[in-house]
Tab-separated table of C-alpha atoms and ligand atoms in Angstrom:
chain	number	residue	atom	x	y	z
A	1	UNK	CA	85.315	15.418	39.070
A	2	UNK	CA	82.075	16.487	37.685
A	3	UNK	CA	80.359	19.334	38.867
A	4	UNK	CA	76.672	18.083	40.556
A	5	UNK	CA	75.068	20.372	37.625
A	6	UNK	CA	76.657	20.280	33.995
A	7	UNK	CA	77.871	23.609	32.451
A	8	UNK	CA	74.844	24.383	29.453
A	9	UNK	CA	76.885	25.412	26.231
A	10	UNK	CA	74.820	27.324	23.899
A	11	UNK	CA	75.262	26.573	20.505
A	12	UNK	CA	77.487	29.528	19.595
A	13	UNK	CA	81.254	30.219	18.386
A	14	UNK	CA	82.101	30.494	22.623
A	15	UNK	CA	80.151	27.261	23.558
A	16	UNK	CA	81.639	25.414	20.626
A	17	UNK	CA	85.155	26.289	21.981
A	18	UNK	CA	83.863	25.756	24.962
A	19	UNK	CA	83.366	22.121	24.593
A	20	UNK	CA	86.434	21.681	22.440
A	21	UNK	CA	88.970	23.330	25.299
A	22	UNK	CA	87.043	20.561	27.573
A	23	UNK	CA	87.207	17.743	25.651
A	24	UNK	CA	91.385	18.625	25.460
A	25	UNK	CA	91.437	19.050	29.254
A	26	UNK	CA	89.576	15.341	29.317
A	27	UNK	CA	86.295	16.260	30.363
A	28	UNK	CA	83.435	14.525	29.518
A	29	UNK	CA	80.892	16.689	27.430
A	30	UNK	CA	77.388	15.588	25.916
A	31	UNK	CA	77.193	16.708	22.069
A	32	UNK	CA	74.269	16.557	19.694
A	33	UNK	CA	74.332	14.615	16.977
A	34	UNK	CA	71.389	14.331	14.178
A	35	UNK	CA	70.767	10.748	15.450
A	36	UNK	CA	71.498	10.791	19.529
A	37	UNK	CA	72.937	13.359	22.132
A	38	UNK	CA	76.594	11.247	22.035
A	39	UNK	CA	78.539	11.097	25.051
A	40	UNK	CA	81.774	12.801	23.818
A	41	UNK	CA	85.466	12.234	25.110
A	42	UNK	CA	88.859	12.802	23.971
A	43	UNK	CA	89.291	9.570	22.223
A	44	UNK	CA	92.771	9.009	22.448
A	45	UNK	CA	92.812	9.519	25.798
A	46	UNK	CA	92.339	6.679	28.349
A	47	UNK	CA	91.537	8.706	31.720
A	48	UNK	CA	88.661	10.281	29.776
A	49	UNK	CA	87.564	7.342	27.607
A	50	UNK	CA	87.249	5.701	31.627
A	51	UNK	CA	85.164	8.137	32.558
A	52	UNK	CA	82.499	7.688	29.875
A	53	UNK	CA	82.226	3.847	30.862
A	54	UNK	CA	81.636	5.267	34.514
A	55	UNK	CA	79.215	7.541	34.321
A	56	UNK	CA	76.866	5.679	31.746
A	57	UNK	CA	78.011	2.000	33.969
A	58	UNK	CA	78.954	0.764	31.007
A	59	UNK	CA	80.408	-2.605	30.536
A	60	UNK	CA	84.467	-1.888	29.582
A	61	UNK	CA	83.667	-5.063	26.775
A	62	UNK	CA	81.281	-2.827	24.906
A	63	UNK	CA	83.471	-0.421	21.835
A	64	UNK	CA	82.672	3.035	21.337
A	65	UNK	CA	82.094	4.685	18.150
A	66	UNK	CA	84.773	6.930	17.081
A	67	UNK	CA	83.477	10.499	15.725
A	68	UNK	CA	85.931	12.177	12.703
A	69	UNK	CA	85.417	15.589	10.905
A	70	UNK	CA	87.182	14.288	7.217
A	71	UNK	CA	88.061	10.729	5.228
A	72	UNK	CA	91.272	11.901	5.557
A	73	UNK	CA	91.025	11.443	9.593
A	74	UNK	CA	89.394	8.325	9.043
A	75	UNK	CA	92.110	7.036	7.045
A	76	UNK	CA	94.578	8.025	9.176
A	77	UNK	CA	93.173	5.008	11.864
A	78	UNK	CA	91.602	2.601	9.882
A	79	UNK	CA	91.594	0.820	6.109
A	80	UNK	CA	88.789	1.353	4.545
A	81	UNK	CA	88.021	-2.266	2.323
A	82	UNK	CA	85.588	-2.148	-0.414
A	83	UNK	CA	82.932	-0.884	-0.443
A	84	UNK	CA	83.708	0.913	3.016
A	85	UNK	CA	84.625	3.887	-0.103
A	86	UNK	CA	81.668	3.968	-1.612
A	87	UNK	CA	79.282	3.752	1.197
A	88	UNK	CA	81.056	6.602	2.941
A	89	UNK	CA	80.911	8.992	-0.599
A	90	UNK	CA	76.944	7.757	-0.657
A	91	UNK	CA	75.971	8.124	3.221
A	92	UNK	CA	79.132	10.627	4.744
A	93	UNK	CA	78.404	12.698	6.558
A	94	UNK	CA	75.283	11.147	8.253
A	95	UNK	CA	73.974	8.186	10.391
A	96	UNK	CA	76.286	5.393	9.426
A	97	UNK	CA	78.764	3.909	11.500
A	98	UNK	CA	81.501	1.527	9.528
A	99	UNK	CA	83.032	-1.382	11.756
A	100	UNK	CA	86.779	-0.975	9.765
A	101	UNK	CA	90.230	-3.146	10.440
A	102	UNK	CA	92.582	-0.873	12.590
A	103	UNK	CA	95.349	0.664	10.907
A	104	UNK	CA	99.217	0.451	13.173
A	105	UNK	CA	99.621	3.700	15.141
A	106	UNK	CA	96.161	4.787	15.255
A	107	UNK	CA	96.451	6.287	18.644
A	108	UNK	CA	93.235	5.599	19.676
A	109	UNK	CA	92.967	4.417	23.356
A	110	UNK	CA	92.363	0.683	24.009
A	111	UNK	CA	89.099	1.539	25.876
A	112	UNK	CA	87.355	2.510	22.676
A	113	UNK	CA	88.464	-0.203	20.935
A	114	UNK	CA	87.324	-2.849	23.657
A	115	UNK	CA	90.794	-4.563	22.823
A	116	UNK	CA	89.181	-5.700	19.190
A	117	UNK	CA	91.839	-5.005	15.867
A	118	UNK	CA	88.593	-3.205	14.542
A	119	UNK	CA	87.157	0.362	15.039
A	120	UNK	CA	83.290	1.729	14.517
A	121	UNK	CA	84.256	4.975	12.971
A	122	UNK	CA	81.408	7.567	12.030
A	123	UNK	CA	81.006	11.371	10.407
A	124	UNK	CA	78.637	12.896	11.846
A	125	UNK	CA	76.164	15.443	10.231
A	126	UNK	CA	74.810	18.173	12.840
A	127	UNK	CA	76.271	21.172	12.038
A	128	UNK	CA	77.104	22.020	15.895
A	129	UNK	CA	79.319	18.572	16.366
A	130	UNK	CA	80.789	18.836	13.413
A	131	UNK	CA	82.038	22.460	14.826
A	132	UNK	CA	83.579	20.442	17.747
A	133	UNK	CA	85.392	18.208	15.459
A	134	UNK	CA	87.025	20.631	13.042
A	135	UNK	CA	87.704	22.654	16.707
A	136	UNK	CA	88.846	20.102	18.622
A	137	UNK	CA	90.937	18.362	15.698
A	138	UNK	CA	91.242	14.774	16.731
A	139	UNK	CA	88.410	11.315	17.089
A	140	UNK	CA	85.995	11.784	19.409
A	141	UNK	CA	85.201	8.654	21.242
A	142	UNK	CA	81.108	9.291	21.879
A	143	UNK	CA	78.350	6.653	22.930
A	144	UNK	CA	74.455	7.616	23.264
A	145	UNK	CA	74.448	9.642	26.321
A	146	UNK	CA	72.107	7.768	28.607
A	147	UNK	CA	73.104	5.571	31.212
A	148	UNK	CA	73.230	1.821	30.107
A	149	UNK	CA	70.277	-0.005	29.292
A	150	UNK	CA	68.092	2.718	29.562
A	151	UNK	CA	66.314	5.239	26.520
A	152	UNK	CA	68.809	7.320	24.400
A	153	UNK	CA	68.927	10.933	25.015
A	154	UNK	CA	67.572	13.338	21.646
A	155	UNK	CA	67.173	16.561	23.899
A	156	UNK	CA	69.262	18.026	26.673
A	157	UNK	CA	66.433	17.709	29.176
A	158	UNK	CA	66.691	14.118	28.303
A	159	UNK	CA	70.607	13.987	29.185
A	160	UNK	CA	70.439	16.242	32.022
A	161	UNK	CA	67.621	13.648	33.626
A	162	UNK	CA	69.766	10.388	32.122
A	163	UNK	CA	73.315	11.728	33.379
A	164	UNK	CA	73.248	15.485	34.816
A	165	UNK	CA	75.356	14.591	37.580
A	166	UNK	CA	78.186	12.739	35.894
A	167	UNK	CA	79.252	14.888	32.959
A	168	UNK	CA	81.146	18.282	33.003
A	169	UNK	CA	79.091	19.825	30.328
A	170	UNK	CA	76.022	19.693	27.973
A	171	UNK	CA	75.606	21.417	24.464
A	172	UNK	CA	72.616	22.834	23.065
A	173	UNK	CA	71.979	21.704	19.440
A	174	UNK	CA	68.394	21.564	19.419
A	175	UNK	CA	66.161	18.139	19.021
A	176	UNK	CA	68.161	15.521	17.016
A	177	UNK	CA	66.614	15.094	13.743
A	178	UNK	CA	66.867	11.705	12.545
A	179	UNK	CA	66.011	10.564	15.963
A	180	UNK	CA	67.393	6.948	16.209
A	181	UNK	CA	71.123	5.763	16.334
A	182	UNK	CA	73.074	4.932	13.460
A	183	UNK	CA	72.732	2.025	11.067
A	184	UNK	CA	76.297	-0.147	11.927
A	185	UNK	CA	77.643	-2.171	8.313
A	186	UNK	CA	81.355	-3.905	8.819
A	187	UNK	CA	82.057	-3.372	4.755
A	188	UNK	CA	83.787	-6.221	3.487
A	189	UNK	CA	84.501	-7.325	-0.490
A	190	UNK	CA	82.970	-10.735	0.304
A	191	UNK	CA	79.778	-9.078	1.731
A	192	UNK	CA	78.779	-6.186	4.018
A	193	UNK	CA	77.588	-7.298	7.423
A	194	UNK	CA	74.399	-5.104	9.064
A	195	UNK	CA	75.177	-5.062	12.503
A	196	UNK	CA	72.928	-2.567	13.869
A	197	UNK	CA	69.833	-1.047	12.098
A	198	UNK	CA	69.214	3.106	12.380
A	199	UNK	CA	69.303	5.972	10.729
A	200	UNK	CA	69.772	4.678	7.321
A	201	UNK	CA	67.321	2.552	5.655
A	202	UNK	CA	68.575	-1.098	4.219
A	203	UNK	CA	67.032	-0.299	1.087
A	204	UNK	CA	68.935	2.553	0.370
A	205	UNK	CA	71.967	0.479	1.595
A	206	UNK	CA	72.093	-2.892	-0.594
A	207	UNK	CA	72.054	-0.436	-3.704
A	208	UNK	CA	75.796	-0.035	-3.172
A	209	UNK	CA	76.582	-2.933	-1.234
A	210	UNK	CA	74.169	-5.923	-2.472
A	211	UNK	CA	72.606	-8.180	-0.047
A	212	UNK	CA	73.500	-7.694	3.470
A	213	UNK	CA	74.671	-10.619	5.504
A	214	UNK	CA	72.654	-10.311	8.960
A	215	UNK	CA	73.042	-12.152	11.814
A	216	UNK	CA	69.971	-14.097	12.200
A	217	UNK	CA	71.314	-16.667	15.005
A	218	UNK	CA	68.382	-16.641	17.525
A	219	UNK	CA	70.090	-14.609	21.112
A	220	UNK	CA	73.357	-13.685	18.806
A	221	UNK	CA	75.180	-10.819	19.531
A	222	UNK	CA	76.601	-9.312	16.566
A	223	UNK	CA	77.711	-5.698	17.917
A	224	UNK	CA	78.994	-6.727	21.024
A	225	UNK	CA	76.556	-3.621	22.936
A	226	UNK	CA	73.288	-5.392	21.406
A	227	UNK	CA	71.879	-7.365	23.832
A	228	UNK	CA	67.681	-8.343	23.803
A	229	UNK	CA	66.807	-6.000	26.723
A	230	UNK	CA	68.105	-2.512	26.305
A	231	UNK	CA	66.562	1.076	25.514
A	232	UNK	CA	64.198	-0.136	28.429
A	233	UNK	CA	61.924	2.522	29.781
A	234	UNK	CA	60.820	1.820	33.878
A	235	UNK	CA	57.384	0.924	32.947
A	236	UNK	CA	56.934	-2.759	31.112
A	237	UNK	CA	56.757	-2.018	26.833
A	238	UNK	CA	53.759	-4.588	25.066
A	239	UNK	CA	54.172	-4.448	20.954
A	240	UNK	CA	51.578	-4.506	17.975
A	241	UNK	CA	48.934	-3.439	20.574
A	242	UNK	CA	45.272	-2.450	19.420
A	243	UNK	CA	45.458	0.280	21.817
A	244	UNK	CA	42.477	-0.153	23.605
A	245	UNK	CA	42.981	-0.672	27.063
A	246	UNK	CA	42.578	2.316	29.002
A	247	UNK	CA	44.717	1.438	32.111
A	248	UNK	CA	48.050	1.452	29.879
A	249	UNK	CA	49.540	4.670	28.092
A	250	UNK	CA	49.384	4.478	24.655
A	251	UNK	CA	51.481	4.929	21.680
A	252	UNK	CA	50.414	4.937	18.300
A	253	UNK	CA	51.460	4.861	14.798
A	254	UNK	CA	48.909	6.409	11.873
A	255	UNK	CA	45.113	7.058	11.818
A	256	UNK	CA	43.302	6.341	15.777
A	257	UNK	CA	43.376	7.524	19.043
A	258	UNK	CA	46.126	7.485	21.244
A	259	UNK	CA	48.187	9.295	24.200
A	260	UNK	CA	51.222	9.471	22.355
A	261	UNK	CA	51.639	9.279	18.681
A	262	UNK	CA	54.850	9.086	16.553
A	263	UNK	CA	53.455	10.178	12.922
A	264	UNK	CA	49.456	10.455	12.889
A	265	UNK	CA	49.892	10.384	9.030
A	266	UNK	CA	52.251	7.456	8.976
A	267	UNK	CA	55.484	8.831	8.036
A	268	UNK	CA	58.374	6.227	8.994
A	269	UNK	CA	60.930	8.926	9.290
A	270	UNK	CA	59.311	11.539	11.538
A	271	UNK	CA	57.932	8.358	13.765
A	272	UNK	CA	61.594	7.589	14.087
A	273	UNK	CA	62.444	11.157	14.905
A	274	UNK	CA	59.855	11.191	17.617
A	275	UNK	CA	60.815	7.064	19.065
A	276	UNK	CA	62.865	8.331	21.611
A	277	UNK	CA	61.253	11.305	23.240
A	278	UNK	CA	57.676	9.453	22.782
A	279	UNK	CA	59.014	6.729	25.079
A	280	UNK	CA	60.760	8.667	27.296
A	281	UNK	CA	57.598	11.080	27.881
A	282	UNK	CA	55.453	8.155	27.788
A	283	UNK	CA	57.435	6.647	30.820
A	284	UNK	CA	57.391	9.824	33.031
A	285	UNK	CA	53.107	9.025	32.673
A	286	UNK	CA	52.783	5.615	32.663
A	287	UNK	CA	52.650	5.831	36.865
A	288	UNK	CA	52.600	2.080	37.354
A	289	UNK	CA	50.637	1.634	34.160
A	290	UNK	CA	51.922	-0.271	31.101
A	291	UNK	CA	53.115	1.065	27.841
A	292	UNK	CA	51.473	-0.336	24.453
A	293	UNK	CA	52.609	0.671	21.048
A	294	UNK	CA	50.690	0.265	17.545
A	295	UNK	CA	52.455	-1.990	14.888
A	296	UNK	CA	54.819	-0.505	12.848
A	297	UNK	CA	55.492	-0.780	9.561
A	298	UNK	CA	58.755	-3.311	9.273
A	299	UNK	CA	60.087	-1.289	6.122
A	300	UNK	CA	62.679	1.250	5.604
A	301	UNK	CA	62.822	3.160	8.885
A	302	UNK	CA	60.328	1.200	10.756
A	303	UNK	CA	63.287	-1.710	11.160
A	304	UNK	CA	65.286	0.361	13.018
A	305	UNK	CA	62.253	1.471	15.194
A	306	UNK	CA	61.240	-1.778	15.473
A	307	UNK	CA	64.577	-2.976	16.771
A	308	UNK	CA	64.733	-0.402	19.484
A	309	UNK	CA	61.358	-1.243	20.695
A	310	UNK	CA	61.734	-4.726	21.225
A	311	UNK	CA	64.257	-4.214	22.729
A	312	UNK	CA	62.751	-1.570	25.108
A	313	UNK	CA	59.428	-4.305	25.487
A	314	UNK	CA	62.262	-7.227	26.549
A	315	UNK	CA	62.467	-8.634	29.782
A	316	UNK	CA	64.075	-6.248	32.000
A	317	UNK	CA	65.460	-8.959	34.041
A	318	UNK	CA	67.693	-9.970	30.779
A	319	UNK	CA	69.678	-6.752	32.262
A	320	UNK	CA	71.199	-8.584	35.095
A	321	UNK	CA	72.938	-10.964	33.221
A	322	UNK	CA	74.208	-8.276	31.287
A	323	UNK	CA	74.082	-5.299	33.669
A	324	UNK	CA	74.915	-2.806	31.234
A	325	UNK	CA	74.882	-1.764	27.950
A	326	UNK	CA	75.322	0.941	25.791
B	401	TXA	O1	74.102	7.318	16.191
B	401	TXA	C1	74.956	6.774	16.879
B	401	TXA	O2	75.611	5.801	16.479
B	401	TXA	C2	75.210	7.363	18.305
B	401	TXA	C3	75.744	8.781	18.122
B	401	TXA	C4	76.123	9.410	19.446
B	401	TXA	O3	76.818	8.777	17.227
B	401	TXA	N1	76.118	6.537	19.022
B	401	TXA	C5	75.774	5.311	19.518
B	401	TXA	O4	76.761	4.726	20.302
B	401	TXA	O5	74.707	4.791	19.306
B	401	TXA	P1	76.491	3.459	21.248
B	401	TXA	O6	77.754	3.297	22.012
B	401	TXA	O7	75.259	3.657	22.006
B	401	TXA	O8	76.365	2.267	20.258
B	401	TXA	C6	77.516	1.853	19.546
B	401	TXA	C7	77.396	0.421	19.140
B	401	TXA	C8	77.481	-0.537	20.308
B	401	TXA	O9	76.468	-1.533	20.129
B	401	TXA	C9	78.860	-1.165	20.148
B	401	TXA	O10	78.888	-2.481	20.628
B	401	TXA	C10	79.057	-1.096	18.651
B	401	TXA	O11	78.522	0.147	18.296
B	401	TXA	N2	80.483	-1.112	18.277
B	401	TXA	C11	81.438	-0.192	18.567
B	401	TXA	N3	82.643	-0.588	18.111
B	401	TXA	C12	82.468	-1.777	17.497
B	401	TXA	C13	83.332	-2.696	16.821
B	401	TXA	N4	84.637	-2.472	16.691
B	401	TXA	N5	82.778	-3.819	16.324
B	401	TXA	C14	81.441	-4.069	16.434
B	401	TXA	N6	80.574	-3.237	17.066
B	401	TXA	C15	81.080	-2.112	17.605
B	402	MG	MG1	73.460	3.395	22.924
């Protein structure tokens, strides 16, 4: 069982081994990542691939993303259809996941797959969890570590608040740089599918795949763990605010005054860097106040933030129908 307080691993040769000899004894160990603190198991194995859908209450339906050190390991559990090849030479390692057909004797437990013939199958680029792979040796099955629904974790205050008592261990890497998850793209010959946006911007994308086919279905689900209300902070989120109402915390974007703001000269990519721990500091002040953000941009990063913060600002009761997700 996990301890009530998380072992801290410092970001050395010991707490890398550390969190390898862990993960092999099927503990459950938080990891930086440049995108999200992940949630990291052993993925092949199903007691500790359970745990991670316990302690975030995670809905058993929703698939994890599987974390490899090589293409070699990749290979070894999935095909790779065109142009799953040349996205991975343009973007691995780095924040894209690829949705890829299951290759026979993967080995992967049936928890991370969520019984689907596919697998979401990602190289990561922080230098610390890509210490764990080569270490450890085998997929890593890690979601964002916060508990369902709620606002990803980018520092290890922010998973110690989200999930200190439910994990075995945390490792330091320092603030995750990019900030926001990773762009998901099922890579297919016919056409590439986006089925998440992060990390990586769709215009650098449809240079090697063409157009994208997105799912524009109004309530569709096209990752089954994207559902309207999720990344929700505690205090109610209202969009494209003008920021002047003084009884609600504000967040802005560019030139002006506000509380909080996630690039005063308008950069997309530090503003999504900052997303994360903006909203989560924003929600430890907002004391029964409301949280208003500035427009954003919707253009290379600014989709991704955009998606995350509509989905923060949506109904909260949408997450009773859907109790959890990832
Ligand atoms: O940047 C990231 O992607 C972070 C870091 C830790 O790597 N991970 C992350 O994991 O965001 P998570 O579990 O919060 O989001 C993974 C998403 C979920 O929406 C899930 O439904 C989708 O990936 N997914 C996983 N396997 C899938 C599959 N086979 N087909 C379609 N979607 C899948
Ligand atoms: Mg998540």
């Amino acid at each position: 069982m996990p301890n009530d307080t998380p072992e801290i691993l410092v970001q050395d040769k010991l707490g890398i081994a550390r969190a390898a000899t862990l993960l092999a004894a099927g503990k459950l160990v938080a990891l930086p990542t440049e995108t999200v603190y992940g949630l990291a198991a052993d993925a092949r194995s199903d007691a500790a691939c359970a745990r991670i859908f316990a302690a975030k209450a995670r809905p058993r339906f929703n698939p994890l993303i599987v974390h490899l050190a090589s293409l070699a390991q990749v290979e070894a559990l999935a095909l790779l259809p065109d142009p799953a090849r040349a996205l991975a030479a343009a973007f691995w390692p780095g924040p894209l996941t690829m949705v890829l057909p299951l290759r026979a004797g993967h080995g992967l437990s049936p928890l991370v797959t969520a019984g689907l013939d596919t697998v979401a199958v990602r190289l990561p680029a922080h230098p610390v969890m890509r210490a764990v792979l080569e270490t450890f040796g085998a997929p890593i099955a890690a979601p964002s570590a916060n508990p369902s629904g709620r606002i990803s974790a980018t520092t290890l205050g922010h998973v110690l608040s989200g999930l200190g008592g439910r994990i075995d261990a945390v490792l330091d890497g320092a603030d995750c740089a990019v900030g926001i998850e990773s762009t998901i793209l099922a890579p297919a010959p016919g056409g590439t599918r986006l089925l998440r946006e992060g990390g990586i911007a769709r215009e650098d994308i449809v240079v090697i795949t063409g157009p994208l086919i997105t799912d524009t279905t109004p309530g569709a689900i096209s990752a089954p763990g994207q559902m309207a209300s999720h990344y929700a902070p505690v205090a109610p989120v209202f969009l494209n605010m003008p920021l002047t109402d003084r009884d609600a915390v504000s967040i802005g974007f560019g030139s002006g005054a506000a509380e909080f703001n996630l690039s005063p000269r308008g950069d997309l990519p530090e503003a999504a860097a900052n997303l994360f721990r903006m909203l989560h500091a924003a929600d430890a002040a907002a004391l029964g106040r409301a949280i208003h953000v500035a427009p954003i941009p919707d253009m290379g990063l600014g989709r991704a933030i955009n998606d995350r913060l509509h989905r923060a600002a949506a109904p909260v009761s949408r997450n009773s129908e859907h109790p959890g997700q990832a």
